[in-house]
């Protein structure tokens, strides 16, 4: 049992960490994330440093380096992890940041803006007097509303994060 605790780092129980990783990953999968990126993200999130190498992730999750690479590529595109070089090494470490959810949501905000532009064009092309144009105008109004709410929520979070964590 002591070996298991040490393997998890910081005196943690490796089996308990593994159960958490798989449980949280399952929740992420249920919410729509792909399975392997969900497992890699949960492993990074639960690591004390918030960063691991491909080899460390492979060993902990019992997956191939290629699976790690694909998962990290997806997570980086979603702004949930970043890549960094170990000083003096060619090895990369993959890092999850404390503000990963903020960054991911901010990225979604940019997507909403692009959708709004496309929908405006659609309303203009179809005409807001047609059934399709009205439906598109309602969709546009919804995304504009969500965009405003997300912006306000992000500002409230910055204040709350400062209050809670001083960062």
Coordinates of C-alpha atoms in Angstrom, one line a residue:
X1 CA 0.0 0.0 0.0
X2 CA 2.9 2.4 0.8
X3 CA 4.3 1.9 -2.7
X4 CA 0.9 2.8 -4.2
X5 CA 0.7 5.9 -2.1
X6 CA 4.2 7.0 -3.2
X7 CA 3.5 6.3 -6.8
X8 CA 0.7 8.8 -6.8
X9 CA 3.1 11.5 -5.4
X10 CA 2.7 13.6 -2.3
X11 CA 1.8 10.6 -0.1
X12 CA -1.4 10.1 -2.1
X13 CA -3.1 6.8 -2.7
X14 CA -2.5 5.9 -6.4
X15 CA -5.6 3.7 -6.5
X16 CA -7.8 6.6 -5.2
X17 CA -6.2 9.0 -7.7
X18 CA -6.9 6.5 -10.5
X19 CA -10.5 6.1 -9.4
X20 CA -11.0 9.9 -9.4
X21 CA -9.4 10.2 -12.9
X22 CA -11.6 7.6 -14.4
X23 CA -14.7 8.9 -12.6
X24 CA -14.2 12.5 -13.6
X25 CA -13.2 11.5 -17.2
X26 CA -16.5 9.5 -17.4
X27 CA -18.4 12.7 -16.4
X28 CA -16.5 14.7 -19.1
X29 CA -17.3 12.0 -21.7
X30 CA -21.0 12.1 -20.7
X31 CA -20.9 15.8 -21.3
X32 CA -19.5 15.3 -24.8
X33 CA -15.7 15.2 -24.5
X34 CA -13.9 12.4 -26.3
X35 CA -12.8 9.6 -23.9
X36 CA -9.0 9.8 -24.3
X37 CA -8.8 13.6 -23.9
X38 CA -11.1 13.3 -20.9
X39 CA -8.8 10.9 -19.2
X40 CA -5.6 12.9 -20.0
X41 CA -7.3 16.1 -18.8
X42 CA -8.4 14.5 -15.6
X43 CA -5.0 13.0 -15.0
X44 CA -3.3 16.5 -15.5
X45 CA -5.9 18.2 -13.3
X46 CA -5.3 15.7 -10.5
X47 CA -1.5 15.9 -10.6
X48 CA 0.1 18.1 -8.0
X49 CA 2.2 20.0 -10.5
X50 CA -0.6 20.3 -13.0
X51 CA 1.9 19.1 -15.6
X52 CA 3.1 15.7 -16.9
X53 CA 5.2 14.3 -19.7
X54 CA 3.8 12.0 -22.4
X55 CA 5.7 9.1 -20.7
X56 CA 4.1 9.9 -17.3
X57 CA 0.6 10.1 -18.8
X58 CA 1.2 6.9 -20.7
X59 CA 2.4 5.1 -17.5
X60 CA -0.4 6.4 -15.3
X61 CA -3.3 5.9 -17.8
X62 CA -1.8 2.7 -19.4
X63 CA -2.1 4.2 -22.9
X64 CA 0.2 4.6 -25.8
X65 CA 2.2 7.8 -26.4
X66 CA 0.3 8.2 -29.7
X67 CA -3.0 8.2 -27.7
X68 CA -1.5 10.9 -25.4
X69 CA -0.4 13.0 -28.4
X70 CA -3.9 12.9 -30.0
X71 CA -5.6 13.7 -26.7
X72 CA -3.2 16.6 -26.0
X73 CA -3.7 18.0 -29.5
X74 CA -7.5 18.0 -28.9
X75 CA -7.2 19.6 -25.4
X76 CA -4.8 22.3 -26.7
X77 CA -7.3 23.2 -29.4
X78 CA -9.9 23.5 -26.7
X79 CA -7.5 25.7 -24.7
X80 CA -7.7 23.3 -21.8
X81 CA -3.9 22.5 -21.8
X82 CA -0.7 23.9 -23.1
X83 CA 2.6 22.4 -24.1
X84 CA 5.9 23.5 -22.7
X85 CA 9.5 22.3 -23.0
X86 CA 11.4 21.1 -20.0
X87 CA 14.4 23.3 -19.5
X88 CA 17.5 21.7 -21.2
X89 CA 15.4 18.9 -22.8
X90 CA 13.5 18.2 -25.9
X91 CA 10.7 16.6 -23.9
X92 CA 7.4 18.4 -23.7
X93 CA 5.3 18.7 -20.6
X94 CA 1.6 19.2 -20.9
X95 CA 0.1 21.6 -18.4
X96 CA -3.3 22.4 -17.2
X97 CA -3.7 25.9 -15.8
X98 CA -5.8 27.1 -12.9
X99 CA -7.8 29.2 -15.3
X100 CA -8.4 26.5 -17.9
X101 CA -12.2 26.8 -17.7
X102 CA -12.0 30.6 -18.1
X103 CA -9.8 30.2 -21.2
X104 CA -12.0 27.5 -22.7
X105 CA -15.1 29.6 -22.2
X106 CA -13.4 32.7 -23.6
X107 CA -12.6 30.6 -26.7
X108 CA -16.3 29.6 -26.9
X109 CA -17.2 33.3 -26.8
X110 CA -15.1 33.9 -29.9
X111 CA -17.0 31.1 -31.6
X112 CA -20.3 32.7 -30.6
X113 CA -19.2 36.0 -32.2
X114 CA -18.4 34.1 -35.5
X115 CA -21.8 32.4 -35.4
X116 CA -23.5 35.7 -34.8
X117 CA -21.9 37.2 -37.9
X118 CA -22.9 34.2 -40.0
X119 CA -26.5 34.4 -38.7
X120 CA -26.7 38.1 -39.4
X121 CA -25.7 37.4 -42.9
X122 CA -28.3 34.6 -43.1
X123 CA -31.1 36.9 -41.8
X124 CA -30.1 39.5 -44.3
X125 CA -30.0 37.0 -47.2
X126 CA -33.3 35.3 -46.3
X127 CA -35.1 38.3 -45.1
X128 CA -36.6 38.6 -41.6
X129 CA -40.1 38.4 -43.0
X130 CA -39.7 34.8 -44.1
X131 CA -40.2 31.8 -41.7
X132 CA -36.5 30.8 -42.1
X133 CA -35.4 34.4 -41.7
X134 CA -37.4 34.8 -38.5
X135 CA -36.1 31.5 -37.2
X136 CA -32.5 32.6 -37.9
X137 CA -33.2 36.0 -36.3
X138 CA -34.4 34.3 -33.2
X139 CA -31.3 32.1 -33.1
X140 CA -29.2 35.2 -33.6
X141 CA -31.0 37.0 -30.7
X142 CA -30.4 33.9 -28.5
X143 CA -26.6 33.9 -29.3
X144 CA -26.4 37.7 -28.7
X145 CA -28.1 37.2 -25.4
X146 CA -25.8 34.3 -24.4
X147 CA -22.8 36.3 -25.5
X148 CA -23.7 39.2 -23.2
X149 CA -24.4 36.9 -20.3
X150 CA -21.2 35.0 -20.7
X151 CA -19.2 38.3 -20.8
X152 CA -20.9 39.5 -17.7
X153 CA -20.4 36.2 -16.0
X154 CA -16.7 36.1 -16.9
X155 CA -16.3 39.6 -15.3
X156 CA -18.1 38.4 -12.1
X157 CA -15.8 35.3 -12.1
X158 CA -12.6 37.5 -12.3
X159 CA -13.8 39.4 -9.2
X160 CA -14.9 36.2 -7.4
X161 CA -11.6 34.4 -8.2
X162 CA -9.6 37.4 -6.8
X163 CA -11.7 37.3 -3.7
X164 CA -11.3 33.5 -3.2
X165 CA -7.8 32.9 -4.4
X166 CA -6.2 36.3 -4.6
X167 CA -5.0 35.7 -8.2

